[in-house]
Tab-separated table of C-alpha atoms in Angstrom:
chain	number	residue	atom	x	y	z
A	29	MET	CA	28.124	122.522	-71.378
A	30	GLY	CA	31.006	122.612	-71.172
A	31	THR	CA	31.212	123.186	-72.246
A	32	HIS	CA	29.378	122.475	-71.582
A	33	SER	CA	31.804	120.810	-72.865
A	34	THR	CA	33.105	121.144	-71.458
A	35	LEU	CA	35.243	120.912	-72.432
A	36	ARG	CA	36.335	124.346	-73.169
A	37	ARG	CA	40.321	124.588	-72.436
A	38	ASN	CA	42.370	127.555	-73.167
A	39	ALA	CA	46.024	127.009	-72.334
A	40	SER	CA	46.766	130.677	-72.335
A	41	ALA	CA	44.477	131.341	-69.731
A	42	LEU	CA	46.566	129.105	-67.209
A	43	LEU	CA	48.861	132.293	-66.719
A	44	ALA	CA	45.813	133.680	-64.773
A	45	ALA	CA	45.306	130.444	-62.509
A	46	SER	CA	47.395	131.856	-59.431
A	47	ALA	CA	45.730	135.297	-59.731
A	48	LEU	CA	42.303	133.534	-59.577
A	49	LEU	CA	42.855	131.431	-56.759
A	50	VAL	CA	44.235	134.341	-54.776
A	51	ALA	CA	41.178	136.084	-55.318
A	52	ALA	CA	39.028	133.532	-54.643
A	53	ALA	CA	40.623	132.727	-51.499
A	54	CYS	CA	40.043	136.377	-50.413
A	55	GLY	CA	36.531	136.336	-51.608
A	56	GLY	CA	37.129	139.029	-54.292
A	57	GLY	CA	34.578	139.822	-56.821
A	58	GLY	CA	34.676	138.511	-60.303
A	59	SER	CA	34.738	140.071	-63.633
A	60	SER	CA	31.880	137.917	-64.902
A	61	GLY	CA	29.328	140.706	-64.372
A	62	LEU	CA	27.834	138.770	-61.404
A	63	SER	CA	27.278	140.561	-58.269
A	64	SER	CA	29.685	139.243	-55.389
A	65	GLY	CA	28.204	139.151	-51.882
A	66	GLY	CA	25.043	141.350	-51.502
A	67	SER	CA	21.668	140.263	-50.938
A	68	SER	CA	20.236	140.009	-54.451
A	69	GLY	CA	18.546	136.637	-53.222
A	70	ALA	CA	18.700	136.911	-49.612
A	71	SER	CA	15.706	137.031	-47.369
A	72	SER	CA	15.369	139.708	-44.956
A	73	GLY	CA	16.397	138.458	-41.351
A	74	SER	CA	18.198	135.317	-42.694
A	75	ALA	CA	20.761	134.206	-40.245
A	76	ASP	CA	24.567	134.927	-41.111
A	77	LYS	CA	25.581	131.586	-42.300
A	78	GLY	CA	29.288	132.691	-43.573
A	79	ALA	CA	30.821	133.007	-46.844
A	80	VAL	CA	30.824	130.947	-49.950
A	81	THR	CA	33.338	131.251	-52.713
A	82	MET	CA	31.918	129.962	-55.942
A	83	SER	CA	33.664	129.782	-59.656
A	84	GLY	CA	32.585	128.136	-62.906
A	85	GLN	CA	32.820	128.923	-66.515
A	86	ASN	CA	32.266	132.318	-67.971
A	87	PHE	CA	29.406	131.791	-70.583
A	88	THR	CA	25.632	132.580	-70.479
A	89	GLU	CA	24.593	129.024	-69.312
A	90	MET	CA	26.839	129.146	-66.412
A	91	LYS	CA	26.297	132.836	-65.518
A	92	ILE	CA	22.628	131.862	-64.941
A	93	MET	CA	23.531	128.813	-63.110
A	94	ALA	CA	25.792	130.522	-60.934
A	95	GLU	CA	23.487	133.187	-60.194
A	96	MET	CA	20.779	130.507	-59.181
A	97	TYR	CA	23.073	128.842	-56.989
A	98	LYS	CA	24.043	132.098	-55.477
A	99	GLN	CA	20.651	133.531	-54.970
A	100	VAL	CA	19.410	130.180	-53.077
A	101	LEU	CA	22.420	130.103	-50.864
A	102	GLU	CA	22.115	133.972	-50.281
A	103	HIS	CA	18.288	133.302	-49.540
A	104	ALA	CA	19.359	130.710	-46.940
A	105	GLY	CA	21.652	133.208	-45.318
A	106	TYR	CA	25.064	132.718	-46.860
A	107	THR	CA	27.208	135.397	-48.205
A	108	VAL	CA	28.305	134.610	-51.714
A	109	ASP	CA	31.188	135.668	-53.932
A	110	VAL	CA	31.478	134.446	-57.448
A	111	ASN	CA	34.620	134.514	-59.863
A	112	LEU	CA	33.723	133.258	-63.253
A	113	VAL	CA	36.660	132.190	-65.613
A	114	ASP	CA	37.265	130.869	-69.197
A	115	THR	CA	38.280	127.147	-68.642
A	116	ARG	CA	37.791	124.510	-66.084
A	117	ASP	CA	41.684	124.288	-65.616
A	118	LEU	CA	41.421	127.609	-63.585
A	119	TYR	CA	38.996	126.667	-60.853
A	120	LEU	CA	39.338	122.820	-60.372
A	121	PRO	CA	42.663	122.871	-58.570
A	122	GLY	CA	41.074	125.558	-56.060
A	123	LEU	CA	38.000	123.456	-55.655
A	124	GLU	CA	40.052	120.363	-54.853
A	125	LYS	CA	42.284	122.448	-52.147
A	126	GLY	CA	39.163	124.193	-50.746
A	127	ARG	CA	40.087	127.585	-52.070
A	128	ILE	CA	36.833	127.610	-53.889
A	129	ASP	CA	33.597	126.052	-52.281
A	130	LEU	CA	31.285	125.309	-55.164
A	131	VAL	CA	31.122	125.345	-58.802
A	132	PRO	CA	27.993	124.655	-61.346
A	133	GLU	CA	29.240	121.559	-63.517
A	134	TYR	CA	28.512	118.978	-65.998
A	135	VAL	CA	28.662	115.395	-65.562
A	136	ALA	CA	31.059	114.112	-68.162
A	137	GLY	CA	32.845	117.548	-68.466
A	138	ILE	CA	34.065	117.464	-64.900
A	139	ALA	CA	34.630	113.690	-65.079
A	140	ASP	CA	36.998	113.850	-68.056
A	141	GLN	CA	38.950	116.620	-66.463
A	142	LEU	CA	39.517	114.589	-63.203
A	143	ASN	CA	40.367	111.600	-65.243
A	144	GLY	CA	43.216	113.302	-66.597
A	145	GLU	CA	44.498	111.817	-69.881
A	146	ASN	CA	42.634	108.697	-69.653
A	147	GLN	CA	40.105	107.496	-72.026
A	148	PRO	CA	37.317	110.035	-71.947
A	149	PHE	CA	33.932	108.964	-70.518
A	150	ALA	CA	31.364	108.118	-73.333
A	151	THR	CA	28.273	106.986	-71.604
A	152	HIS	CA	24.943	108.428	-72.310
A	153	SER	CA	23.202	107.474	-69.004
A	154	PRO	CA	23.413	110.338	-66.359
A	155	GLN	CA	23.385	107.538	-63.750
A	156	GLN	CA	26.321	105.553	-65.061
A	157	ALA	CA	28.354	108.915	-65.366
A	158	VAL	CA	27.672	109.948	-61.783
A	159	ALA	CA	28.816	106.434	-60.911
A	160	GLN	CA	31.819	106.815	-62.875
A	161	LEU	CA	32.560	110.280	-61.663
A	162	GLU	CA	31.944	109.938	-57.922
A	163	PRO	CA	35.086	107.710	-56.851
A	164	LEU	CA	37.349	110.426	-59.025
A	165	ALA	CA	35.660	113.559	-57.219
A	166	SER	CA	35.922	111.993	-53.792
A	167	LYS	CA	39.659	111.187	-54.472
A	168	ALA	CA	40.075	114.801	-55.156
A	169	GLY	CA	38.155	115.979	-52.137
A	170	ILE	CA	35.081	117.117	-54.115
A	171	THR	CA	31.310	115.932	-53.513
A	172	MET	CA	29.064	115.652	-56.336
A	173	LEU	CA	25.355	116.351	-55.443
A	174	GLU	CA	22.279	115.203	-57.429
A	175	PRO	CA	22.521	115.742	-61.075
A	176	SER	CA	19.673	117.717	-62.747
A	177	LYS	CA	17.377	116.730	-65.470
A	178	ALA	CA	18.589	119.686	-67.442
A	179	THR	CA	21.293	118.708	-69.779
A	180	ASP	CA	23.489	120.582	-72.409
A	181	GLN	CA	25.463	118.683	-74.777
A	182	ASN	CA	27.627	119.549	-77.419
A	183	ALA	CA	26.019	119.913	-80.693
A	184	PHE	CA	26.552	120.862	-84.306
A	185	PHE	CA	24.661	123.401	-86.708
A	186	VAL	CA	24.479	124.442	-90.297
A	187	THR	CA	22.315	126.954	-91.873
A	188	LYS	CA	18.521	126.235	-92.585
A	189	ASP	CA	19.337	126.829	-96.318
A	190	TYR	CA	22.251	124.542	-96.510
A	191	ALA	CA	20.322	121.824	-94.563
A	192	THR	CA	17.401	122.159	-96.968
A	193	SER	CA	19.315	122.045	-100.020
A	194	ASN	CA	21.229	118.898	-99.247
A	195	ASN	CA	18.504	117.232	-97.184
A	196	LEU	CA	20.395	117.347	-93.886
A	197	THR	CA	18.717	116.316	-90.466
A	198	THR	CA	21.659	114.421	-89.098
A	199	LEU	CA	25.381	114.622	-88.957
A	200	SER	CA	25.524	111.296	-90.816
A	201	ASP	CA	23.605	113.080	-93.607
A	202	LEU	CA	26.471	115.570	-93.649
A	203	ALA	CA	29.049	113.218	-93.742
A	204	ALA	CA	27.401	111.024	-96.614
A	205	LEU	CA	28.033	114.240	-98.738
A	206	ASN	CA	31.670	113.075	-98.951
A	207	GLN	CA	32.797	116.804	-98.949
A	208	PRO	CA	35.471	118.830	-97.034
A	209	VAL	CA	33.859	120.522	-93.931
A	210	THR	CA	35.435	123.573	-92.398
A	211	LEU	CA	34.153	123.489	-88.839
A	212	ALA	CA	33.936	126.498	-86.579
A	213	ALA	CA	34.248	125.538	-82.921
A	214	ALA	CA	36.240	125.577	-79.535
A	215	PRO	CA	40.039	125.971	-79.766
A	216	ASP	CA	40.251	122.458	-78.260
A	217	CYS	CA	38.142	120.692	-80.522
A	218	LYS	CA	40.888	118.956	-82.521
A	219	GLY	CA	41.087	115.296	-81.448
A	220	ARG	CA	38.082	115.331	-78.718
A	221	ASP	CA	35.678	112.525	-78.969
A	222	ASP	CA	32.724	114.842	-78.583
A	223	CYS	CA	34.024	117.188	-81.474
A	224	GLU	CA	36.491	116.932	-84.414
A	225	GLY	CA	37.808	113.210	-83.229
A	226	GLY	CA	34.053	111.724	-83.238
A	227	LEU	CA	33.281	113.478	-86.335
A	228	THR	CA	35.995	112.095	-88.274
A	229	LYS	CA	36.474	108.717	-86.411
A	230	VAL	CA	32.652	107.833	-85.994
A	231	TYR	CA	31.031	109.690	-88.589
A	232	GLY	CA	33.754	109.526	-91.326
A	233	MET	CA	33.451	113.125	-91.913
A	234	ASN	CA	36.034	114.922	-93.696
A	235	ILE	CA	36.952	118.090	-91.450
A	236	ALA	CA	39.356	119.808	-93.682
A	237	LYS	CA	39.781	122.963	-91.229
A	238	ILE	CA	39.080	124.046	-87.650
A	239	VAL	CA	38.122	127.540	-87.466
A	240	PRO	CA	38.779	128.301	-83.634
A	241	THR	CA	36.072	130.991	-83.026
A	242	GLY	CA	34.772	129.312	-79.752
A	243	TYR	CA	32.286	127.271	-78.266
A	244	GLY	CA	28.620	128.744	-79.216
A	245	THR	CA	29.973	132.173	-79.729
A	246	GLN	CA	28.495	134.883	-81.969
A	247	GLN	CA	31.700	134.486	-83.938
A	248	THR	CA	31.040	131.008	-84.502
A	249	LYS	CA	27.531	131.696	-85.606
A	250	ASP	CA	28.661	134.363	-87.748
A	251	SER	CA	31.364	132.080	-89.415
A	252	VAL	CA	28.537	129.706	-90.417
A	253	THR	CA	26.198	132.483	-91.456
A	254	GLN	CA	28.569	134.069	-93.662
A	255	GLY	CA	29.864	131.019	-95.418
A	256	GLU	CA	33.223	130.656	-93.945
A	257	SER	CA	32.354	127.446	-92.535
A	258	GLN	CA	29.783	124.663	-93.147
A	259	LEU	CA	29.460	123.518	-89.529
A	260	GLY	CA	29.452	125.179	-86.090
A	261	GLU	CA	29.648	123.940	-82.811
A	262	THR	CA	27.370	124.941	-79.808
A	263	GLY	CA	25.116	123.501	-77.075
A	264	THR	CA	21.807	121.651	-77.224
A	265	THR	CA	20.317	124.533	-75.246
A	266	ASP	CA	21.291	127.330	-77.416
A	267	ALA	CA	18.086	129.227	-78.090
A	268	SER	CA	19.364	131.832	-80.461
A	269	LEU	CA	19.916	129.425	-83.632
A	270	ASP	CA	16.220	129.818	-85.061
A	271	GLN	CA	16.493	133.358	-85.310
A	272	LEU	CA	19.927	133.280	-87.037
A	273	GLY	CA	18.686	130.929	-89.750
A	274	LEU	CA	20.704	128.067	-88.061
A	275	VAL	CA	19.500	124.533	-87.344
A	276	LEU	CA	21.005	121.637	-85.144
A	277	LEU	CA	22.050	118.284	-86.830
A	278	LYS	CA	20.894	115.355	-84.758
A	279	ASP	CA	23.844	113.248	-83.227
A	280	ASP	CA	22.512	110.012	-84.517
A	281	LYS	CA	25.656	107.833	-83.621
A	282	GLY	CA	25.740	109.481	-80.279
A	283	ILE	CA	29.413	110.785	-79.698
A	284	GLN	CA	28.082	112.910	-76.814
A	285	PRO	CA	28.363	111.785	-73.397
A	286	ALA	CA	25.742	112.900	-70.476
A	287	GLN	CA	26.329	116.336	-69.642
A	288	ASN	CA	23.590	116.794	-66.996
A	289	LEU	CA	24.154	120.026	-64.859
A	290	ILE	CA	25.609	118.953	-61.461
A	291	PRO	CA	26.659	120.896	-58.391
A	292	ALA	CA	30.210	120.035	-57.350
A	293	VAL	CA	31.181	121.158	-53.832
A	294	ASN	CA	34.326	121.074	-51.621
A	295	SER	CA	33.954	118.170	-49.564
A	296	GLU	CA	35.286	119.805	-46.316
A	297	PHE	CA	33.209	122.820	-46.895
A	298	LEU	CA	30.013	120.596	-47.278
A	299	GLN	CA	30.868	118.881	-44.054
A	300	GLN	CA	30.834	122.099	-42.394
A	301	ASN	CA	27.701	123.398	-44.227
A	302	PRO	CA	25.519	120.172	-44.669
A	303	ASP	CA	22.415	122.220	-45.586
A	304	VAL	CA	24.024	123.333	-48.949
A	305	GLU	CA	23.093	119.730	-50.193
A	306	ALA	CA	19.334	120.149	-49.666
A	307	LEU	CA	19.146	123.707	-50.885
A	308	LEU	CA	21.163	122.947	-54.257
A	309	ASN	CA	19.474	119.473	-54.925
A	310	LYS	CA	16.008	120.979	-54.677
A	311	LEU	CA	17.161	123.497	-57.423
A	312	SER	CA	18.641	120.519	-59.516
A	313	GLU	CA	15.329	118.406	-59.024
A	314	THR	CA	13.369	121.332	-60.244
A	315	LEU	CA	15.365	122.426	-63.286
A	316	THR	CA	14.694	120.823	-66.833
A	317	THR	CA	16.405	121.138	-70.159
A	318	ASP	CA	13.573	123.301	-71.523
A	319	ASP	CA	13.834	125.465	-68.536
A	320	LEU	CA	17.581	126.166	-69.215
A	321	ALA	CA	16.852	126.644	-73.072
A	322	ALA	CA	14.396	129.288	-72.047
A	323	LEU	CA	16.639	130.871	-69.627
A	324	ASN	CA	19.353	131.029	-72.034
A	325	ALA	CA	17.254	132.844	-74.689
A	326	LYS	CA	16.192	135.557	-72.160
A	327	VAL	CA	19.862	136.408	-71.798
A	328	ASP	CA	21.062	135.836	-75.206
A	329	VAL	CA	18.082	136.768	-77.349
A	330	ASP	CA	16.105	139.312	-75.301
A	331	ARG	CA	19.409	140.601	-73.495
A	332	GLN	CA	18.070	140.358	-69.765
A	333	GLN	CA	20.435	140.305	-67.072
A	334	ALA	CA	21.417	136.717	-65.820
A	335	ALA	CA	20.685	137.964	-62.135
A	336	ASP	CA	17.193	139.031	-62.986
A	337	VAL	CA	16.443	136.014	-65.198
A	338	ALA	CA	17.646	133.676	-62.317
A	339	LYS	CA	15.784	135.581	-59.634
A	340	GLU	CA	12.274	135.451	-61.661
A	341	TYR	CA	12.616	131.651	-62.244
A	342	LEU	CA	13.676	130.822	-58.474
A	343	SER	CA	10.845	132.990	-57.307
A	344	GLY	CA	8.366	131.408	-59.830
A	345	LYS	CA	9.471	127.793	-58.471
A	346	GLY	CA	9.155	128.830	-55.064
A	347	LEU	CA	12.962	128.458	-54.317
A	348	ILE	CA	13.466	131.796	-52.887
């Protein structure tokens, strides 16, 4: 999500924006741990189709998605450089202006960003969300490819012990306790309809304090397991919760919009490289939410490298 939400803004990181875009324009390597260029997924004898500059958000799920995009394109003969960053604010201007060619995205996340200060999109239907997104993207010089079945929405968790002792399965159950709640979440959670804003306005929850430990981070999980916070924010594909003694509460009132994974491509780049559409659409058609959760678990729980996890998946699906 992003964020998948999205969804994860860091105003201080804006200071690094110009440096990112210069690096992206030059095809420089990123600091995300992903390899830049090279031939990790390239088939021997592939024609050199030129360079692709890719960015995205720097957390586990997006590292995996960036590696999958990268390896699929390298297999087809492209040379791919990847620079992952903390927030959407840093790469979206470059994607609009063509300094960045491609990013893995979430439907509602990028829609809200492109929509600026207007009312956030709240539809739970991927088809409706994409229909709302496409004119915004087109105006920005971005083409949205086919959304995947795989989705990762914001979600909220408590400890299993807390859920059991209070008979909690939904966010409504937690709100009904009518107790002050400390929430460990992303720094931009306050006021967001898919975070503190929705929890207070829709569920009537008493959020007494937000601890800005991040979206789905170990610090957020530690805050809940150690009792500093009762509630933590993560994504629905977070596979590390069970072994930590944590459990998601169902979003029974539906404050989370559609967050299906979707490739966002600079329109001019796509016009010059039309085969990219079919390559990435085939991956999107294959990937499911269960796949995504399993891939995240291999990285977060089994401590495998994102590049290796991506390669194993793509090879098994016949995509490289």
